[in-house]
Amino acid sequence: MTSNQTTQSPPAGLRLRKGFALEVVLLMLVMFSIIVLAGLSAVTTIARTSNADYRGARASYAAEGGADDIMSQLDAAMQDGIINGEDIASITKPEITGFRMTQSTSTTGVPVSRTITAGPFAGLYSLNQPIDITVSARDTSGNKATAVLSVNAQTIPLFQFGVFYEDDLEILPGAPMTFAGWVHTNGNLYLSSASATFQSNLTTPDSVFWNRKDASNRLAGVRINNAAGTGVLLDFDSRSLSEPAFKTRSEVRFNGRLMSKAQGVRPLKLPLPANVPAVTLVQPRSVGDSPMVQDVKMAWKSDWYITVNAAVFDIVDTNTMKAQLCTNFMVQERTGGLQVPDAAACAKIFKPRRNAFYEGREDLRPDLLDIHMDSLRIWSDASKAARSPRIIYVNFTNLGGNTNKDYVAVRLRQGAQLPKPGISADTGGLSMVTERPMYVLGDYNTIVWRPAAIMGDAITFLSNPPNAAMAQTPGSLATRCSAQAGWCDTLQTNYAKRTARPTNVRAALLVGHSPTPCDYVRAGCGAPPYGGGLENLPRFLEGWGGVTFTYTGSLVSLYQSRFAFGLWGNSTNPNSPGAPGGGYYDAPTRAWSFDVNFRFPERLPPGTPSVGTVLQTAFRPLY
């Protein structure tokens, strides 16, 4: 049997619901795809943004690094104490792998002399030259950044410091000593004394040691004035405290007036080209001197350059030696058309003296060129516009060969009053310079103050005449010996210590020193000989016990003495009635202070060298 079956279709509503579900699924798939694609796009965008930020940051760091490089070049250029147009022009652009660098460095405005208001040298004045450094860095993808660094090139005159040392500075006086003036050393600072007071700041970019350098001897009498002017005992140093603790303790005890590397003190650059030793400042002219060396040598700065043939000391007869000095053994050169003395005036100003007196520290008898400053002043003041000197340099040639010229030096006599300036409105002043040792007899620059400096290998002060033990009887016009002249030399050939008389000196000193060779605590040092310290930078030869030596000026030492290298405390002298035990001097009472006149640029001695440093004042990126 055949049956016919009929298939029925689903209701219309059901068909609609199935179609809607499919659409929903498809829509969800589309939406999900959109979300996935959006996420992928966001990830890509973030990646690209991060990469761009990374490259931008690298460019910024490159620009900042380039600016630091330029600042380093400027810092190196300050080795001659100043920044000039030549220094700016010689700056090379930084080189950083992966970047094309450009730089623009320029001064902003003119140098301005003003007081330093911040940093370790606040309170001093300097010649300030603002400089802007602009450095741009661009990578291979075009990412670019620019940085602007503002710096200040500070030029500080050396004689603005009460004390300035390039090497380690030892201040270890036995006799009481009070010093008024800023003390700075580019080396370590050693302090120990039963009675020493410092009335101003002490700074070093290295360490402070409350002890001696040659042996352990920590004396508890070192005082440093706080901001209120009260002397406070030193009771710590760089060995006993860490740098942060040192800084804190200095602030508590001295209101921060004792500063070391703990406070960020930086070395001050000497006024010299790179790789040129500091002693170059006082060395004679040389045909091989570069323009940069000529700029800093006192010999080239001088307006009166004197060359003495030391063969004059070979002449046996004293009067013949004096008569022939100016005509046969001396050459004088002056700049700007200034006059030199004629033969008669020259003979009064300059006098040679062979084996003049016994020099206890060097254990010999020096051959001297005596410069009679009173005769120089009388001659100069008679026509000051055409004659007045500012820097006199004395050079010796033909040295060595025999004992008549074994220790050649310069001695300044009767220097209580210096020549007037060539221009009445000028402060004037006189700097006396030689690479040899120098002696000063009696008061110097005390009647009418003038800016004065004495520069050489070493400086020894001989006290004021008259001194009966030093006079010749009868007197002699040829030797200028009399009871009034004193230090007549003919009686200085024995070993007796002469009794000193109170003496007053007002002049900046730039001289060599005798160092203690090493610190006793260092391995292999042993017991080194004491160099004499700051208290013996000005040297003495007489019995100064209880007698005051008054000094006002600036004590600067940038190098070690090369000719006057006799040891401090030399005890090889034979015994004599005047020198029991062989000692050659007794320490004076030291009344020493900084000359506050040097705080004004127009009152500095002629040719004053400067030191410099470069400080960052601002930084900003450019977008």
Coordinates of C-alpha atoms in Angstrom, one line a residue:
M1 CA 0.0 0.0 0.0
T2 CA 1.3 3.3 -1.0
S3 CA 0.8 6.2 1.3
N4 CA 1.6 9.9 0.4
Q5 CA 3.5 11.9 3.2
T6 CA 3.6 15.7 3.2
T7 CA 6.7 17.5 4.9
Q8 CA 5.6 20.6 6.8
S9 CA 7.8 23.8 6.9
P10 CA 8.7 25.4 10.3
P11 CA 6.7 28.2 11.4
A12 CA 7.6 31.7 10.0
G13 CA 8.6 33.0 13.4
L14 CA 11.1 30.2 14.0
R15 CA 12.7 30.9 10.6
L16 CA 13.2 34.5 11.6
R17 CA 14.8 33.7 14.9
K18 CA 17.4 31.4 13.3
G19 CA 18.3 34.1 10.8
F20 CA 18.7 36.7 13.6
A21 CA 21.0 34.4 15.6
L22 CA 23.3 34.0 12.6
E23 CA 23.4 37.8 12.1
V24 CA 24.3 38.2 15.8
V25 CA 27.1 35.7 15.5
L26 CA 28.4 37.4 12.4
L27 CA 28.2 40.8 14.1
M28 CA 30.0 39.6 17.2
L29 CA 32.7 38.1 15.0
V30 CA 33.0 41.5 13.2
M31 CA 33.1 43.4 16.5
F32 CA 35.7 41.0 18.0
S33 CA 37.8 41.4 14.8
I34 CA 37.5 45.2 15.3
I35 CA 38.6 45.0 18.9
V36 CA 41.5 42.7 18.0
L37 CA 42.6 45.0 15.2
A38 CA 42.2 48.0 17.5
G39 CA 44.3 46.3 20.1
L40 CA 46.9 45.5 17.6
S41 CA 46.9 49.0 16.3
A42 CA 47.2 50.4 19.9
V43 CA 50.1 48.0 20.6
T44 CA 51.7 49.2 17.3
T45 CA 51.1 52.8 18.2
I46 CA 52.5 52.4 21.7
A47 CA 55.5 50.6 20.3
R48 CA 56.1 53.3 17.8
T49 CA 55.5 56.0 20.5
S50 CA 57.9 54.3 22.9
N51 CA 60.5 53.9 20.3
A52 CA 60.1 57.6 19.4
D53 CA 60.3 58.5 23.1
Y54 CA 63.4 56.3 23.4
R55 CA 65.1 57.9 20.4
G56 CA 64.1 61.4 21.6
A57 CA 65.5 60.7 25.0
R58 CA 68.7 59.4 23.5
A59 CA 69.0 62.6 21.5
S60 CA 68.4 64.7 24.6
Y61 CA 71.1 62.8 26.5
A62 CA 73.5 63.2 23.6
A63 CA 72.9 67.0 23.6
E64 CA 73.4 67.2 27.3
G65 CA 76.6 65.1 27.0
G66 CA 77.8 67.4 24.3
A67 CA 77.2 70.5 26.4
D68 CA 79.2 68.9 29.2
D69 CA 82.0 68.2 26.8
I70 CA 82.1 71.9 25.8
M71 CA 82.2 72.9 29.5
S72 CA 85.2 70.5 30.0
Q73 CA 87.0 72.3 27.1
L74 CA 86.3 75.7 28.7
D75 CA 87.6 74.4 32.0
A76 CA 90.8 73.3 30.3
A77 CA 91.1 76.7 28.6
M78 CA 91.0 78.3 32.1
Q79 CA 94.5 76.9 32.7
D80 CA 95.9 80.3 31.7
G81 CA 93.5 82.0 34.1
I82 CA 91.2 83.6 31.5
I83 CA 88.7 82.8 28.7
N84 CA 89.2 84.8 25.6
G85 CA 88.0 84.9 22.0
E86 CA 90.7 82.6 20.9
D87 CA 89.7 80.0 23.4
I88 CA 86.1 80.2 22.2
A89 CA 87.1 79.8 18.6
S90 CA 89.2 76.8 19.3
I91 CA 86.4 74.8 20.8
T92 CA 85.7 71.6 18.8
K93 CA 82.2 70.1 18.5
P94 CA 81.5 66.9 20.4
E95 CA 81.6 63.6 18.6
I96 CA 78.9 61.0 19.7
T97 CA 78.4 57.8 17.6
G98 CA 75.0 57.7 15.8
F99 CA 74.5 61.5 16.0
R100 CA 75.3 64.5 14.0
M101 CA 76.4 67.2 16.5
T102 CA 76.4 70.9 16.2
Q103 CA 77.5 73.5 18.8
S104 CA 77.5 77.2 19.3
T105 CA 79.5 78.7 22.2
S106 CA 79.5 82.5 22.8
T107 CA 80.1 85.0 25.5
T108 CA 77.2 87.0 26.7
G109 CA 78.1 90.6 27.5
V110 CA 81.4 91.9 28.7
P111 CA 83.4 90.5 31.7
V112 CA 82.2 92.1 35.0
S113 CA 84.2 92.3 38.2
R114 CA 82.0 91.5 41.1
T115 CA 82.0 89.7 44.4
I116 CA 81.3 85.9 44.3
T117 CA 78.1 85.3 46.1
A118 CA 77.8 81.5 46.1
G119 CA 80.0 78.4 46.3
P120 CA 83.3 77.7 48.1
F121 CA 84.8 81.0 47.1
A122 CA 81.9 83.3 48.1
G123 CA 83.2 86.6 49.4
L124 CA 86.2 86.9 47.0
Y125 CA 85.8 89.0 43.9
S126 CA 86.4 87.7 40.4
L127 CA 86.3 88.8 36.8
N128 CA 83.2 87.0 35.6
Q129 CA 82.5 86.1 31.9
P130 CA 79.0 84.6 31.3
I131 CA 79.0 82.0 28.5
D132 CA 76.2 80.2 26.7
I133 CA 76.8 76.8 25.2
T134 CA 74.2 75.5 22.7
V135 CA 74.5 71.9 21.5
S136 CA 72.1 70.0 19.2
A137 CA 72.1 66.3 18.5
R138 CA 70.2 64.6 15.5
D139 CA 70.1 60.9 14.9
T140 CA 69.8 59.0 11.5
S141 CA 65.9 58.9 11.9
G142 CA 65.6 62.7 12.3
N143 CA 65.2 62.7 16.0
K144 CA 66.7 66.0 17.4
A145 CA 67.3 67.6 20.8
T146 CA 68.9 70.8 21.8
A147 CA 70.4 71.8 25.2
V148 CA 71.6 75.2 26.4
L149 CA 74.1 75.3 29.2
S150 CA 75.0 78.6 30.9
V151 CA 78.3 78.8 32.6
N152 CA 80.4 81.5 34.4
A153 CA 84.2 81.7 33.8
Q154 CA 85.6 83.1 37.0
T155 CA 89.0 84.7 37.0
I156 CA 90.3 85.3 40.5
P157 CA 93.6 87.3 41.1
L158 CA 96.1 85.2 43.0
F159 CA 97.0 88.1 45.4
Q160 CA 93.4 88.2 46.6
F161 CA 94.2 85.2 48.8
G162 CA 96.1 85.7 52.0
V163 CA 97.8 82.4 51.3
F164 CA 97.7 80.4 48.0
Y165 CA 99.7 77.1 47.6
E166 CA 99.7 74.8 44.5
D167 CA 101.2 71.9 46.6
D168 CA 100.5 70.6 50.0
L169 CA 100.4 73.4 52.6
E170 CA 101.8 72.9 56.1
I171 CA 101.1 75.5 58.8
L172 CA 102.8 74.3 62.0
P173 CA 104.2 77.4 63.8
G174 CA 106.0 77.1 67.1
A175 CA 105.8 80.7 68.0
P176 CA 102.2 82.1 68.3
M177 CA 100.8 83.2 65.0
T178 CA 97.6 84.9 64.0
F179 CA 96.7 85.1 60.3
A180 CA 94.1 87.3 58.8
G181 CA 93.2 86.4 55.2
W182 CA 91.8 83.6 53.0
V183 CA 94.0 80.4 53.0
H184 CA 93.7 78.1 49.9
T185 CA 95.8 75.2 48.7
N186 CA 95.3 73.0 45.7
G187 CA 96.9 70.2 47.7
N188 CA 96.3 68.8 51.2
L189 CA 96.2 71.1 54.2
Y190 CA 98.1 70.2 57.4
L191 CA 97.4 72.1 60.6
S192 CA 99.0 71.7 64.0
S193 CA 100.2 74.3 66.5
A194 CA 100.1 75.2 70.2
S195 CA 98.9 78.7 69.3
A196 CA 97.7 79.5 65.7
T197 CA 94.5 81.4 64.9
F198 CA 93.0 81.8 61.4
Q199 CA 90.6 84.7 61.0
S200 CA 89.2 83.9 57.6
N201 CA 88.3 80.8 55.4
L202 CA 90.5 77.8 54.8
T203 CA 89.8 75.8 51.6
T204 CA 91.3 72.8 49.8
P205 CA 89.9 70.5 47.1
D206 CA 91.6 67.6 48.9
S207 CA 91.9 66.7 52.6
V208 CA 92.5 68.5 55.9
F209 CA 94.8 66.9 58.4
W210 CA 95.0 68.0 62.0
N211 CA 98.6 66.9 62.3
R212 CA 102.1 67.3 61.0
K213 CA 103.1 65.9 57.7
D214 CA 106.6 64.8 58.8
A215 CA 105.7 63.2 62.1
S216 CA 102.8 62.6 64.4
N217 CA 102.4 65.7 66.6
R218 CA 98.8 66.9 66.9
L219 CA 98.8 70.1 69.0
A220 CA 95.4 71.3 70.3
G221 CA 96.0 75.0 69.7
V222 CA 94.6 75.6 66.2
R223 CA 91.7 78.0 66.1
I224 CA 89.5 79.0 63.2
N225 CA 87.1 82.0 63.5
N226 CA 83.5 81.3 63.1
A227 CA 81.1 83.7 61.4
A228 CA 80.9 85.8 64.6
G229 CA 84.6 86.2 64.7
T230 CA 85.2 83.9 67.6
G231 CA 88.2 81.5 67.5
V232 CA 87.0 77.9 67.8
L233 CA 89.4 75.0 68.4
L234 CA 89.9 72.5 65.6
D235 CA 89.0 69.0 66.8
F236 CA 88.5 66.9 63.7
D237 CA 90.0 66.2 60.3
S238 CA 89.6 64.2 57.1
R239 CA 91.0 61.1 58.7
S240 CA 88.7 61.1 61.7
L241 CA 85.4 61.9 59.9
S242 CA 83.8 60.8 56.6
E243 CA 83.1 63.5 54.0
P244 CA 79.5 64.1 55.0
A245 CA 80.4 64.1 58.7
F246 CA 83.3 66.5 58.0
K247 CA 81.0 68.9 56.2
T248 CA 78.5 68.8 59.1
R249 CA 81.1 69.3 61.7
S250 CA 82.7 72.2 59.9
E251 CA 79.3 73.9 59.7
V252 CA 78.7 73.3 63.5
R253 CA 82.2 74.5 64.6
F254 CA 83.1 77.2 62.1
N255 CA 80.0 78.0 60.2
G256 CA 81.5 76.1 57.2
R257 CA 84.7 78.3 57.0
L258 CA 86.9 75.2 56.9
M259 CA 86.1 73.6 53.5
S260 CA 87.5 70.5 51.7
K261 CA 86.5 68.2 48.9
A262 CA 83.6 67.3 51.3
Q263 CA 82.1 70.7 50.4
G264 CA 82.8 70.4 46.7
V265 CA 85.8 72.7 46.6
R266 CA 87.5 72.5 43.2
P267 CA 91.1 73.1 42.3
L268 CA 91.8 76.6 41.0
K269 CA 93.7 76.5 37.6
L270 CA 97.0 78.3 37.5
P271 CA 97.6 81.0 34.8
L272 CA 99.6 78.6 32.6
P273 CA 99.2 76.8 29.3
A274 CA 98.8 73.0 29.5
N275 CA 101.9 71.1 30.5
V276 CA 103.9 74.2 31.4
P277 CA 105.4 74.1 34.9
A278 CA 104.4 76.8 37.4
V279 CA 108.0 78.1 37.8
T280 CA 107.7 79.3 34.2
L281 CA 106.0 82.4 35.6
V282 CA 109.3 83.8 37.0
Q283 CA 111.8 82.4 34.4
P284 CA 113.7 84.6 32.0
R285 CA 112.6 85.4 28.5
S286 CA 113.4 82.7 25.8
V287 CA 113.3 83.0 22.0
G288 CA 111.4 79.8 22.0
D289 CA 108.5 81.1 24.2
S290 CA 105.1 80.7 22.5
P291 CA 102.7 83.6 22.5
M292 CA 100.7 81.9 25.3
V293 CA 103.9 81.5 27.4
Q294 CA 104.8 85.2 26.8
D295 CA 101.4 86.2 28.0
V296 CA 102.0 84.7 31.5
K297 CA 105.8 85.2 32.0
M298 CA 106.6 88.1 34.2
A299 CA 109.8 88.6 32.2
W300 CA 107.8 89.4 29.1
K301 CA 105.3 91.5 31.1
S302 CA 108.2 93.6 32.5
D303 CA 108.8 97.2 31.3
W304 CA 112.4 97.1 32.6
Y305 CA 114.4 93.9 31.7
I306 CA 117.9 93.8 33.2
T307 CA 120.5 91.2 32.2
V308 CA 123.5 90.9 34.4
N309 CA 126.6 88.9 33.3
A310 CA 127.6 87.1 36.4
A311 CA 131.3 87.2 35.3
V312 CA 131.3 90.6 37.2
F313 CA 131.7 88.6 40.4
D314 CA 135.1 87.3 39.1
I315 CA 136.6 90.7 39.6
V316 CA 138.5 90.7 42.8
D317 CA 138.6 94.4 43.7
T318 CA 135.2 95.6 45.0
N319 CA 135.5 99.1 43.7
T320 CA 136.5 97.9 40.2
M321 CA 133.6 95.5 40.2
K322 CA 131.1 98.2 41.0
A323 CA 132.6 100.7 38.5
Q324 CA 132.4 98.2 35.6
L325 CA 128.9 96.7 36.4
C326 CA 126.8 99.1 34.5
T327 CA 129.1 99.7 31.6
N328 CA 130.5 96.2 30.9
F329 CA 128.3 93.6 32.6
M330 CA 124.7 94.9 32.4
V331 CA 122.2 95.3 29.6
Q332 CA 119.0 97.2 30.3
E333 CA 115.9 97.1 28.0
R334 CA 112.7 99.2 28.6
T335 CA 109.4 99.1 26.7
G336 CA 107.4 102.0 25.5
G337 CA 110.3 104.3 25.0
L338 CA 111.0 104.6 28.8
Q339 CA 114.4 105.8 29.9
V340 CA 117.2 103.8 31.5
P341 CA 119.5 105.5 34.0
D342 CA 122.8 106.9 32.7
A343 CA 126.1 105.5 34.0
A344 CA 126.3 107.7 37.0
A345 CA 122.7 107.0 38.2
C346 CA 123.0 103.3 37.4
A347 CA 126.1 103.0 39.6
K348 CA 124.1 104.4 42.5
I349 CA 121.2 102.1 42.0
F350 CA 122.9 98.8 41.2
K351 CA 125.9 97.5 43.1
P352 CA 127.4 94.0 42.9
R353 CA 128.8 92.3 46.1
R354 CA 130.6 89.0 46.2
N355 CA 130.4 86.6 49.1
A356 CA 128.4 89.2 50.9
F357 CA 127.6 87.5 54.2
Y358 CA 127.1 84.1 55.8
E359 CA 123.8 82.6 54.8
G360 CA 123.0 80.1 57.6
R361 CA 120.3 78.2 55.9
E362 CA 122.2 77.6 52.7
D363 CA 125.5 77.4 54.5
L364 CA 127.4 79.6 52.0
R365 CA 128.0 83.2 51.1
P366 CA 125.8 84.7 48.4
D367 CA 126.9 86.8 45.5
L368 CA 124.5 89.7 45.4
L369 CA 123.2 92.3 43.0
D370 CA 122.2 95.0 45.5
I371 CA 119.4 97.3 44.3
H372 CA 119.3 100.5 46.3
M373 CA 115.6 101.3 46.1
D374 CA 116.1 104.8 47.5
S375 CA 118.4 105.7 44.6
L376 CA 116.0 104.1 42.2
R377 CA 113.1 106.2 43.6
I378 CA 115.0 109.5 43.5
W379 CA 116.0 108.9 39.9
S380 CA 112.6 107.8 38.8
D381 CA 110.6 110.5 40.6
A382 CA 112.8 113.2 38.9
S383 CA 111.0 112.4 35.6
K384 CA 108.3 109.9 36.5
A385 CA 106.4 110.0 33.2
A386 CA 109.5 108.9 31.3
R387 CA 111.1 106.7 34.0
S388 CA 108.6 105.2 36.5
P389 CA 108.9 101.4 36.4
R390 CA 106.0 98.9 37.0
I391 CA 107.7 95.5 36.6
I392 CA 111.5 95.1 36.9
Y393 CA 112.9 91.7 35.9
V394 CA 116.5 90.8 36.7
N395 CA 118.1 88.0 34.7
F396 CA 121.6 86.5 35.3
T397 CA 123.8 84.9 32.6
N398 CA 127.2 83.2 32.5
L399 CA 126.5 81.5 35.9
G400 CA 128.8 78.8 37.3
G401 CA 132.4 78.1 36.6
N402 CA 133.8 79.0 40.0
T403 CA 132.9 79.8 43.6
N404 CA 132.7 83.5 42.9
K405 CA 129.3 83.0 41.4
D406 CA 128.1 79.9 43.1
Y407 CA 124.9 81.4 44.6
V408 CA 123.8 84.6 42.8
A409 CA 120.8 86.5 44.3
V410 CA 119.2 89.9 44.4
R411 CA 118.9 92.1 47.5
L412 CA 116.6 95.0 47.8
R413 CA 117.8 97.8 50.2
Q414 CA 116.2 101.0 51.5
G415 CA 112.8 100.1 50.1
A416 CA 110.6 101.8 52.6
Q417 CA 109.3 104.2 49.9
L418 CA 108.8 103.1 46.3
P419 CA 108.8 105.2 43.1
K420 CA 105.8 107.4 42.3
P421 CA 103.6 106.2 39.4
G422 CA 104.1 107.6 35.9
I423 CA 100.6 109.0 35.9
S424 CA 99.5 110.9 39.0
A425 CA 95.9 109.5 38.8
D426 CA 97.3 105.9 38.7
T427 CA 97.7 103.9 41.9
G428 CA 101.1 102.9 40.6
G429 CA 103.0 100.1 42.2
L430 CA 106.1 98.0 41.6
S431 CA 106.8 94.3 41.1
M432 CA 110.4 93.1 41.5
V433 CA 111.0 89.7 39.8
T434 CA 113.8 87.3 39.2
E435 CA 114.1 83.5 39.0
R436 CA 116.9 83.6 41.6
P437 CA 116.6 84.0 45.4
M438 CA 115.9 87.4 46.8
Y439 CA 116.7 89.2 50.1
V440 CA 115.0 92.3 51.5
L441 CA 116.9 94.5 54.0
G442 CA 114.8 96.5 56.4
D443 CA 111.3 98.0 56.0
Y444 CA 109.7 97.8 52.6
N445 CA 106.8 99.9 51.2
T446 CA 105.8 101.4 54.5
I447 CA 106.0 105.2 54.1
V448 CA 103.6 105.7 51.2
W449 CA 101.7 102.5 50.4
R450 CA 101.9 101.3 46.8
P451 CA 100.8 98.0 45.2
A452 CA 104.0 95.9 45.5
A453 CA 105.1 92.4 44.8
I454 CA 108.3 90.4 45.1
M455 CA 108.6 87.3 43.0
G456 CA 111.5 84.8 42.9
D457 CA 113.0 81.5 43.9
A458 CA 112.9 82.2 47.7
I459 CA 112.6 85.3 49.9
T460 CA 114.7 86.1 53.0
F461 CA 114.0 89.1 55.2
L462 CA 116.9 90.8 57.0
S463 CA 115.9 93.1 59.8
N464 CA 116.1 96.9 60.0
P465 CA 119.4 98.5 60.5
P466 CA 121.2 100.1 62.3
N467 CA 122.7 97.3 64.3
A468 CA 126.0 98.0 66.0
A469 CA 127.2 94.4 65.5
M470 CA 126.8 94.8 61.8
A471 CA 128.5 98.2 61.2
Q472 CA 132.0 98.8 60.0
T473 CA 134.3 101.2 61.8
P474 CA 135.3 103.4 60.2
G475 CA 132.6 103.7 57.5
S476 CA 133.3 103.6 53.8
L477 CA 131.6 105.5 51.0
A478 CA 132.7 102.8 48.6
T479 CA 130.8 100.1 50.6
R480 CA 128.1 102.4 51.9
C481 CA 129.0 100.9 55.3
S482 CA 128.3 102.9 58.5
A483 CA 126.5 102.5 61.8
Q484 CA 123.5 104.0 60.1
A485 CA 123.5 101.7 57.0
G486 CA 123.8 98.4 59.0
W487 CA 124.2 95.0 57.4
C488 CA 127.5 96.2 56.0
D489 CA 128.5 92.7 55.0
T490 CA 132.2 92.9 55.8
L491 CA 131.4 91.6 59.3
Q492 CA 128.9 89.1 58.0
T493 CA 131.5 86.5 57.3
N494 CA 131.3 84.7 60.6
Y495 CA 128.6 82.4 61.9
A496 CA 127.2 84.6 64.7
K497 CA 123.5 85.2 64.7
R498 CA 122.8 89.0 64.7
T499 CA 120.1 90.3 67.0
A500 CA 117.1 91.3 64.8
R501 CA 115.2 94.6 65.1
P502 CA 111.4 95.1 64.5
T503 CA 110.7 95.2 60.7
N504 CA 107.6 95.9 58.6
V505 CA 107.0 94.7 55.0
R506 CA 104.0 95.4 52.8
A507 CA 104.2 93.4 49.6
A508 CA 102.7 90.3 48.0
L509 CA 105.1 87.4 47.7
L510 CA 105.2 84.8 44.9
V511 CA 108.1 82.5 45.8
G512 CA 109.2 78.9 45.9
H513 CA 108.9 76.7 49.0
S514 CA 110.7 73.8 50.5
P515 CA 108.3 70.8 50.8
T516 CA 108.2 68.0 53.3
P517 CA 108.7 65.2 50.7
C518 CA 106.0 62.7 51.9
D519 CA 103.4 62.0 54.6
Y520 CA 104.9 60.0 57.4
V521 CA 101.8 57.7 57.6
R522 CA 102.4 56.5 54.0
A523 CA 104.2 53.3 53.4
G524 CA 107.9 53.8 52.7
C525 CA 108.0 57.5 53.9
G526 CA 109.8 56.9 57.2
A527 CA 110.7 60.1 59.0
P528 CA 111.0 62.8 56.3
P529 CA 112.8 66.2 56.9
Y530 CA 110.4 69.1 57.6
G531 CA 110.3 71.6 54.8
G532 CA 109.6 74.6 57.1
G533 CA 105.9 75.2 56.3
L534 CA 104.1 78.4 55.7
E535 CA 105.7 80.0 58.8
N536 CA 109.1 79.7 57.0
L537 CA 108.0 80.6 53.5
P538 CA 109.4 84.1 54.3
R539 CA 112.9 83.0 55.5
F540 CA 114.9 84.5 58.4
L541 CA 118.6 84.4 59.4
E542 CA 118.9 86.4 62.6
G543 CA 118.0 86.1 66.3
W544 CA 114.4 87.2 66.1
G545 CA 113.3 85.7 69.5
G546 CA 110.8 88.2 71.0
V547 CA 111.1 90.6 68.0
T548 CA 108.1 91.2 65.8
F549 CA 108.2 90.8 62.0
T550 CA 105.1 92.6 60.7
Y551 CA 103.9 91.4 57.3
T552 CA 101.0 92.6 55.3
G553 CA 100.4 91.2 51.8
S554 CA 99.6 87.9 50.1
L555 CA 101.8 84.7 50.5
V556 CA 101.7 82.7 47.2
S557 CA 103.8 79.6 46.4
L558 CA 103.3 77.7 43.1
Y559 CA 106.5 75.7 42.9
Q560 CA 109.5 74.4 44.8
S561 CA 112.7 76.4 45.2
R562 CA 115.3 75.3 42.7
F563 CA 118.3 77.4 43.9
A564 CA 117.6 78.1 47.6
F565 CA 117.3 74.4 48.6
G566 CA 119.1 74.5 51.9
L567 CA 117.1 72.6 54.6
W568 CA 115.0 74.4 57.1
G569 CA 116.6 74.1 60.5
N570 CA 120.1 73.6 59.0
S571 CA 122.3 72.7 62.0
T572 CA 125.6 72.2 60.2
N573 CA 126.8 75.7 61.2
P574 CA 129.9 75.6 63.3
N575 CA 129.4 76.7 66.9
S576 CA 130.2 80.4 67.7
P577 CA 129.5 82.7 70.6
G578 CA 126.6 84.2 68.7
A579 CA 125.2 80.9 67.6
P580 CA 125.3 78.3 70.4
G581 CA 124.6 74.9 69.0
G582 CA 125.0 76.0 65.4
G583 CA 121.5 77.4 64.9
Y584 CA 121.2 80.1 62.3
Y585 CA 118.0 81.9 63.4
D586 CA 115.4 82.3 66.1
A587 CA 111.7 82.6 65.0
P588 CA 110.1 86.0 65.2
T589 CA 106.8 86.9 66.6
R590 CA 104.7 86.8 63.5
A591 CA 102.1 89.6 63.0
W592 CA 100.9 88.6 59.6
S593 CA 97.8 89.6 57.7
F594 CA 96.3 89.9 54.2
D595 CA 96.5 93.3 52.6
V596 CA 92.9 94.3 52.2
N597 CA 93.9 96.8 49.5
F598 CA 94.2 93.8 47.2
R599 CA 90.4 93.3 47.4
F600 CA 90.2 96.1 44.8
P601 CA 91.4 95.3 41.2
E602 CA 92.9 98.7 40.7
R603 CA 95.1 98.2 43.8
L604 CA 96.7 94.9 42.8
P605 CA 100.4 94.8 42.1
P606 CA 101.5 95.1 38.5
G607 CA 101.4 91.8 36.6
T608 CA 99.3 90.0 39.2
P609 CA 98.7 86.4 38.0
S610 CA 95.1 85.0 38.1
V611 CA 93.6 81.6 38.7
G612 CA 90.3 80.5 37.1
T613 CA 87.5 78.0 37.3
V614 CA 84.3 77.4 35.2
L615 CA 81.0 77.0 37.1
Q616 CA 77.6 75.9 35.7
T617 CA 74.9 78.4 36.4
A618 CA 71.9 77.1 34.4
F619 CA 70.7 74.3 32.1
R620 CA 67.6 74.2 29.9
P621 CA 66.5 71.9 27.1
L622 CA 64.9 73.4 23.9
Y623 CA 61.9 71.7 22.4

